Amino acid sequence: MLKSAVRPFVRAARKIAARSQLRKLPGEGFPQNALPAATYLVSGRADDKAEEIADRIEAERNRISSFGSQKVDILYSPKPGSAGSTVTVDLRPSHGDIMQFSMEQVARTGKTRRWGLFMHLLAREHRSANILELGTCAGISGSYIGSSPHCRHLRTIEGSPALAELARSVLPLTVSNPTVINALFDDALDDILPTIEPIDFLFIDGHHEKIATIHYWQRIRPKLSDGAIVVFDDISWSQDMRDGWNELVRDRYFSHNMDFGTVGVCIHRKDGARPPRQWDLRTIAGVGKAVGNPHGWRN
Ligand SMILES: C[S@@+](CC[C@H](N)C(=O)[O-])C[C@H]1O[C@@H](n2cnc3c(N)ncnc32)[C@H](O)[C@@H]1O
């Protein structure tokens, strides 16, 4: 009883704290092109153009969900430690179990409207032209990022044939030049990295295991443009992913790292000249410091 009475005050206090942190960012050297996305997290409202795109993507999510209990294969993230303990670019980490998800689950697995719009605004303000995504699923996050008006080519990699096919029907509704590659991440990277033009926006959203995540980042890094945006999803999904994030934030090939709790956003610096600046933005994101414990893996 008391708890529910106090809740609105706690929420109001958090909003005030978030607004106050947001106001200070421009004077503190926060990356200019990430400011609209951070502002959106606090205001909850994007401009009409972005909201209109989100309406279209969410209608598609609802259509996918309407297939209900129909099942498709999905590659689940493997147990921490499954890729060993040393990161190398030659590593070929094994994916997790192949599970059967209902279409309702698939629709829910895609990034939410809030985080989708957040990434859309990041890509739009950064004017990202060449975008690469690891982990397509049904194409929801790819739709949000690739519908930025500056996107020239979205490549997205998915190991499940059924999901890749689904995404091939979803992405063209909002993205003008999408390519869905049905392969394991490393196999697809073997193919595309030798000839790919510099990548401006990289989203890693699959195979959520520390060593595998750092491996994919290190493997793709030489192909990133200077100032490219790198988004890591689910950095608080498990203690293992959180440990991975805590290692990534020290990487000198980033100029800035922004911890939004759910996602981590980094800016690539090609010369690796200095340690990055770190921003704890969990107050702005409205998320706490809790770290998940999927399947009791930590116990
Ligand atoms: C969390 S879902 C991606 C959600 C999607 N980015 C979105 O927000 O709409 C992760 C996806 O990555 C795929 N995946 C996981 N590990 C993989 C691997 N090693 N190679 C290829 N695909 C993989 C899974 O099948 C799954 O569809």
Short mmCIF file of C-alpha atoms and ligand atoms in Angstrom, two decimals:
data_model
loop_
_atom_site.label_atom_id
_atom_site.label_comp_id
_atom_site.label_asym_id
_atom_site.label_seq_id
_atom_site.Cartn_x
_atom_site.Cartn_y
_atom_site.Cartn_z
CA MET A 1 0.00 0.00 0.00
CA LEU A 2 2.69 2.41 1.13
CA LYS A 3 4.90 1.25 -1.74
CA SER A 4 2.31 2.11 -4.41
CA ALA A 5 1.62 5.48 -2.75
CA VAL A 6 5.32 6.36 -2.90
CA ARG A 7 5.89 5.14 -6.47
CA PRO A 8 4.70 8.34 -8.28
CA PHE A 9 7.09 10.43 -6.16
CA VAL A 10 10.00 8.11 -6.89
CA ARG A 11 9.18 8.27 -10.60
CA ALA A 12 8.99 12.10 -10.48
CA ALA A 13 12.32 12.31 -8.62
CA ARG A 14 13.96 10.04 -11.22
CA LYS A 15 12.63 12.23 -14.05
CA ILE A 16 14.04 15.34 -12.37
CA ALA A 17 17.43 13.63 -11.95
CA ALA A 18 17.39 12.51 -15.60
CA ARG A 19 16.53 16.03 -16.86
CA SER A 20 19.22 17.54 -14.71
CA GLN A 21 21.89 15.12 -16.03
CA LEU A 22 20.72 15.71 -19.61
CA ARG A 23 20.99 19.51 -19.26
CA LYS A 24 24.64 19.26 -18.21
CA LEU A 25 25.79 16.97 -21.03
CA PRO A 26 26.42 19.58 -23.79
CA GLY A 27 28.79 21.54 -21.52
CA GLU A 28 30.69 18.41 -20.56
CA GLY A 29 31.86 17.40 -24.02
CA PHE A 30 29.15 14.82 -24.68
CA PRO A 31 29.12 13.67 -28.34
CA GLN A 32 26.84 16.09 -30.16
CA ASN A 33 25.29 13.52 -32.47
CA ALA A 34 24.19 11.29 -29.56
CA LEU A 35 22.34 14.12 -27.79
CA PRO A 36 18.97 13.86 -29.62
CA ALA A 37 18.79 10.12 -28.85
CA ALA A 38 19.60 10.73 -25.17
CA THR A 39 17.05 13.58 -25.06
CA TYR A 40 14.41 11.28 -26.54
CA LEU A 41 14.93 8.77 -23.70
CA VAL A 42 13.99 11.48 -21.22
CA SER A 43 11.19 13.24 -23.16
CA GLY A 44 9.65 10.04 -24.56
CA ARG A 45 8.68 11.86 -27.74
CA ALA A 46 10.59 11.97 -31.05
CA ASP A 47 9.76 14.23 -34.01
CA ASP A 48 6.72 13.39 -36.18
CA LYS A 49 8.79 11.81 -38.98
CA ALA A 50 10.51 9.36 -36.64
CA GLU A 51 7.28 8.55 -34.77
CA GLU A 52 5.55 7.88 -38.09
CA ILE A 53 8.26 5.38 -39.08
CA ALA A 54 7.92 3.76 -35.65
CA ASP A 55 4.14 3.42 -36.19
CA ARG A 56 4.80 1.50 -39.41
CA ILE A 57 7.39 -0.79 -37.82
CA GLU A 58 5.15 -1.46 -34.82
CA ALA A 59 2.24 -2.36 -37.15
CA GLU A 60 4.56 -4.95 -38.70
CA ARG A 61 5.57 -6.23 -35.27
CA ASN A 62 1.83 -6.68 -34.48
CA ARG A 63 1.32 -8.56 -37.74
CA ILE A 64 4.19 -10.94 -36.85
CA SER A 65 2.73 -11.40 -33.38
CA SER A 66 -0.66 -12.28 -34.89
CA PHE A 67 0.85 -15.55 -36.18
CA GLY A 68 0.70 -16.50 -32.51
CA SER A 69 1.97 -19.93 -31.56
CA GLN A 70 3.47 -20.80 -34.98
CA LYS A 71 7.08 -21.81 -34.24
CA VAL A 72 10.46 -20.83 -35.81
CA ASP A 73 14.07 -21.71 -34.99
CA ILE A 74 16.22 -19.16 -33.20
CA LEU A 75 19.89 -19.42 -32.12
CA TYR A 76 19.95 -18.82 -28.40
CA SER A 77 22.94 -17.24 -26.66
CA PRO A 78 25.36 -19.84 -25.25
CA LYS A 79 26.53 -20.34 -21.71
CA PRO A 80 29.24 -17.97 -20.40
CA GLY A 81 32.67 -19.45 -20.93
CA SER A 82 31.59 -21.51 -23.95
CA ALA A 83 34.02 -19.57 -26.16
CA GLY A 84 36.97 -20.13 -23.81
CA SER A 85 38.75 -17.34 -21.98
CA THR A 86 40.96 -15.69 -24.61
CA VAL A 87 39.78 -13.36 -27.36
CA THR A 88 41.40 -13.67 -30.78
CA VAL A 89 40.14 -12.61 -34.19
CA ASP A 90 40.65 -16.20 -35.39
CA LEU A 91 38.32 -17.58 -32.74
CA ARG A 92 35.14 -19.17 -34.07
CA PRO A 93 32.82 -19.16 -31.02
CA SER A 94 30.01 -21.73 -31.20
CA HIS A 95 26.47 -20.44 -31.11
CA GLY A 96 24.04 -21.57 -28.41
CA ASP A 97 21.20 -24.09 -28.60
CA ILE A 98 18.73 -23.86 -31.46
CA MET A 99 15.39 -23.22 -29.80
CA GLN A 100 11.84 -22.94 -31.07
CA PHE A 101 10.20 -19.56 -30.49
CA SER A 102 6.56 -18.73 -31.19
CA MET A 103 5.95 -15.78 -33.51
CA GLU A 104 4.65 -13.89 -30.47
CA GLN A 105 8.03 -14.41 -28.78
CA VAL A 106 9.86 -13.44 -31.97
CA ALA A 107 7.87 -10.18 -32.14
CA ARG A 108 8.75 -9.48 -28.51
CA THR A 109 12.45 -10.34 -29.02
CA GLY A 110 12.90 -7.37 -31.37
CA LYS A 111 14.02 -4.15 -29.70
CA THR A 112 11.13 -2.17 -28.24
CA ARG A 113 9.75 0.97 -29.88
CA ARG A 114 11.64 3.06 -27.31
CA TRP A 115 15.05 1.52 -28.00
CA GLY A 116 14.29 1.23 -31.71
CA LEU A 117 13.59 4.96 -31.94
CA PHE A 118 16.68 5.64 -29.85
CA MET A 119 18.85 3.83 -32.41
CA HIS A 120 16.98 5.41 -35.34
CA LEU A 121 17.84 8.86 -33.92
CA LEU A 122 21.46 7.82 -33.33
CA ALA A 123 21.86 6.65 -36.94
CA ARG A 124 20.01 9.67 -38.33
CA GLU A 125 22.00 12.30 -36.40
CA HIS A 126 25.26 10.53 -37.20
CA ARG A 127 24.20 10.31 -40.87
CA SER A 128 25.27 6.66 -40.97
CA ALA A 129 25.36 5.38 -44.56
CA ASN A 130 26.77 1.87 -44.28
CA ILE A 131 25.17 -0.15 -41.49
CA LEU A 132 25.94 -3.67 -40.27
CA GLU A 133 23.84 -5.64 -37.80
CA LEU A 134 24.70 -8.97 -36.16
CA GLY A 135 21.41 -10.64 -35.13
CA THR A 136 18.48 -9.84 -37.42
CA CYS A 137 15.70 -11.92 -35.89
CA ALA A 138 12.52 -10.64 -37.60
CA GLY A 139 14.15 -7.40 -38.75
CA ILE A 140 12.61 -5.04 -36.18
CA SER A 141 15.80 -3.29 -35.00
CA GLY A 142 17.14 -3.37 -38.58
CA SER A 143 13.98 -1.53 -39.67
CA TYR A 144 14.52 1.18 -37.06
CA ILE A 145 18.20 1.73 -37.85
CA GLY A 146 18.03 1.21 -41.63
CA SER A 147 15.07 3.59 -42.08
CA SER A 148 17.31 6.52 -41.19
CA PRO A 149 17.23 8.77 -44.30
CA HIS A 150 21.02 8.60 -44.73
CA CYS A 151 21.25 4.80 -44.83
CA ARG A 152 22.58 3.62 -48.20
CA HIS A 153 22.99 -0.07 -47.33
CA LEU A 154 21.90 -2.15 -44.35
CA ARG A 155 23.52 -5.58 -44.07
CA THR A 156 22.16 -7.83 -41.36
CA ILE A 157 23.23 -11.36 -40.41
CA GLU A 158 20.93 -14.10 -39.11
CA GLY A 159 21.71 -17.79 -38.53
CA SER A 160 18.11 -19.05 -38.59
CA PRO A 161 16.83 -19.63 -42.16
CA ALA A 162 13.19 -19.05 -41.12
CA LEU A 163 13.96 -15.75 -39.39
CA ALA A 164 16.14 -14.57 -42.29
CA GLU A 165 13.24 -15.22 -44.65
CA LEU A 166 10.81 -13.39 -42.38
CA ALA A 167 13.18 -10.40 -42.17
CA ARG A 168 13.45 -10.33 -45.98
CA SER A 169 9.74 -9.55 -46.09
CA VAL A 170 9.79 -7.08 -43.17
CA LEU A 171 12.83 -4.87 -43.90
CA PRO A 172 11.90 -3.56 -47.39
CA LEU A 173 8.77 -1.96 -45.90
CA THR A 174 10.89 0.80 -44.33
CA VAL A 175 14.50 0.26 -45.50
CA SER A 176 15.48 1.10 -49.07
CA ASN A 177 18.49 -1.22 -49.53
CA PRO A 178 18.55 -4.12 -47.07
CA THR A 179 20.58 -7.32 -47.44
CA VAL A 180 19.79 -10.21 -45.10
CA ILE A 181 22.63 -12.74 -44.93
CA ASN A 182 21.55 -16.15 -43.69
CA ALA A 183 24.72 -17.51 -42.08
CA LEU A 184 26.55 -17.74 -38.79
CA PHE A 185 28.12 -14.40 -37.88
CA ASP A 186 31.73 -15.49 -38.48
CA ASP A 187 30.92 -17.23 -41.79
CA ALA A 188 29.15 -14.11 -43.05
CA LEU A 189 32.03 -11.90 -41.88
CA ASP A 190 34.49 -14.14 -43.78
CA ASP A 191 32.52 -13.28 -46.91
CA ILE A 192 31.78 -9.59 -46.51
CA LEU A 193 34.69 -8.07 -44.59
CA PRO A 194 37.36 -8.32 -47.33
CA THR A 195 35.41 -6.02 -49.68
CA ILE A 196 33.02 -4.05 -47.47
CA GLU A 197 33.12 -0.23 -47.61
CA PRO A 198 33.81 1.47 -44.21
CA ILE A 199 31.03 0.69 -41.73
CA ASP A 200 29.47 3.74 -40.03
CA PHE A 201 27.09 1.98 -37.65
CA LEU A 202 27.51 -1.46 -36.11
CA PHE A 203 24.85 -3.13 -33.95
CA ILE A 204 25.83 -6.35 -32.18
CA ASP A 205 22.66 -8.05 -30.95
CA GLY A 206 23.12 -11.81 -30.81
CA HIS A 207 25.45 -14.43 -29.32
CA HIS A 208 25.43 -12.61 -25.99
CA GLU A 209 28.54 -14.08 -24.45
CA LYS A 210 31.51 -12.00 -23.29
CA ILE A 211 34.36 -13.56 -25.29
CA ALA A 212 32.23 -13.93 -28.42
CA THR A 213 31.05 -10.29 -28.20
CA ILE A 214 34.59 -8.90 -27.82
CA HIS A 215 35.74 -11.20 -30.64
CA TYR A 216 33.09 -9.86 -33.07
CA TRP A 217 34.01 -6.27 -32.13
CA GLN A 218 37.73 -6.86 -32.62
CA ARG A 219 37.15 -8.67 -35.88
CA ILE A 220 35.00 -5.91 -37.39
CA ARG A 221 36.93 -2.93 -35.91
CA PRO A 222 39.45 -2.48 -38.79
CA LYS A 223 36.50 -2.03 -41.18
CA LEU A 224 34.84 0.77 -39.17
CA SER A 225 35.01 4.40 -40.25
CA ASP A 226 36.52 6.92 -37.86
CA GLY A 227 33.70 8.11 -35.57
CA ALA A 228 31.51 5.08 -36.35
CA ILE A 229 28.80 4.23 -33.82
CA VAL A 230 28.96 0.79 -32.22
CA VAL A 231 25.96 -0.38 -30.20
CA PHE A 232 26.19 -3.46 -27.98
CA ASP A 233 22.86 -4.84 -26.88
CA ASP A 234 21.98 -6.55 -23.62
CA ILE A 235 25.07 -5.41 -21.73
CA SER A 236 23.26 -6.12 -18.44
CA TRP A 237 21.59 -9.35 -19.56
CA SER A 238 24.05 -11.42 -17.53
CA GLN A 239 27.07 -10.84 -15.30
CA ASP A 240 29.18 -12.27 -18.12
CA MET A 241 27.92 -9.62 -20.58
CA ARG A 242 28.43 -6.93 -17.94
CA ASP A 243 32.03 -8.14 -17.50
CA GLY A 244 32.41 -7.92 -21.28
CA TRP A 245 31.13 -4.33 -21.26
CA ASN A 246 33.51 -3.44 -18.43
CA GLU A 247 36.38 -4.65 -20.62
CA LEU A 248 35.12 -2.92 -23.75
CA VAL A 249 34.90 0.46 -22.02
CA ARG A 250 38.68 0.50 -21.61
CA ASP A 251 39.38 -0.11 -25.31
CA ARG A 252 41.46 2.74 -26.77
CA TYR A 253 39.76 2.29 -30.13
CA PHE A 254 36.75 4.06 -28.62
CA SER A 255 36.67 7.80 -27.94
CA HIS A 256 33.44 7.65 -25.87
CA ASN A 257 31.47 4.89 -24.17
CA MET A 258 27.90 5.51 -23.06
CA ASP A 259 26.30 3.11 -20.61
CA PHE A 260 22.51 3.20 -21.06
CA GLY A 261 22.10 0.07 -18.92
CA THR A 262 20.25 -1.95 -21.53
CA VAL A 263 22.49 -0.95 -24.42
CA GLY A 264 26.04 0.34 -24.55
CA VAL A 265 26.89 2.91 -27.21
CA CYS A 266 30.50 3.54 -28.23
CA ILE A 267 32.18 5.88 -30.70
CA HIS A 268 35.03 4.37 -32.68
CA ARG A 269 38.38 6.13 -32.83
CA LYS A 270 40.66 4.79 -35.52
CA ASP A 271 44.00 5.95 -34.06
CA GLY A 272 43.48 4.30 -30.65
CA ALA A 273 45.31 7.32 -29.22
CA ARG A 274 43.78 7.75 -25.76
CA PRO A 275 41.60 5.88 -23.29
CA PRO A 276 37.91 6.63 -23.92
CA ARG A 277 35.65 8.95 -21.95
CA GLN A 278 33.00 7.07 -20.05
CA TRP A 279 29.44 8.19 -19.48
CA ASP A 280 27.11 6.48 -17.03
CA LEU A 281 23.70 7.37 -18.48
CA ARG A 282 21.52 4.84 -16.69
CA THR A 283 19.62 7.66 -14.95
CA ILE A 284 18.81 9.18 -18.34
CA ALA A 285 17.73 5.77 -19.64
CA GLY A 286 15.58 5.27 -16.54
CA VAL A 287 17.09 1.88 -15.83
CA GLY A 288 18.65 0.68 -12.60
CA LYS A 289 21.96 -1.07 -12.02
CA ALA A 290 20.49 -4.58 -11.80
CA VAL A 291 22.24 -7.32 -13.78
CA GLY A 292 20.32 -10.38 -15.01
CA ASN A 293 21.04 -13.99 -14.18
CA PRO A 294 19.61 -15.99 -17.14
CA HIS A 295 19.13 -19.70 -16.41
CA GLY A 296 20.90 -19.29 -13.07
CA TRP A 297 24.22 -19.40 -15.00
CA ARG A 298 25.88 -17.29 -12.35
CA ASN A 299 25.06 -19.73 -9.52
C1 LIG B 1 18.18 -10.88 -29.81
S1 LIG B 1 17.90 -11.53 -31.39
C2 LIG B 1 18.06 -10.13 -32.43
C3 LIG B 1 16.93 -9.14 -32.31
C4 LIG B 1 16.96 -8.07 -33.36
N1 LIG B 1 18.23 -7.38 -33.40
C5 LIG B 1 15.89 -7.04 -33.09
O1 LIG B 1 16.04 -6.27 -32.11
O2 LIG B 1 14.93 -6.99 -33.85
C6 LIG B 1 19.40 -12.38 -31.76
C7 LIG B 1 19.40 -13.08 -33.09
O3 LIG B 1 20.72 -13.48 -33.41
C8 LIG B 1 20.71 -14.78 -33.99
N2 LIG B 1 22.02 -15.39 -33.66
C9 LIG B 1 22.53 -15.65 -32.44
N3 LIG B 1 23.79 -16.14 -32.51
C10 LIG B 1 24.10 -16.20 -33.83
C11 LIG B 1 25.27 -16.58 -34.56
N4 LIG B 1 26.39 -16.99 -33.94
N5 LIG B 1 25.23 -16.49 -35.91
C12 LIG B 1 24.11 -16.05 -36.55
N6 LIG B 1 22.97 -15.66 -35.92
C13 LIG B 1 22.96 -15.72 -34.57
C14 LIG B 1 19.53 -15.48 -33.33
O4 LIG B 1 19.01 -16.52 -34.15
C15 LIG B 1 18.54 -14.34 -33.12
O5 LIG B 1 17.60 -14.24 -34.14
#
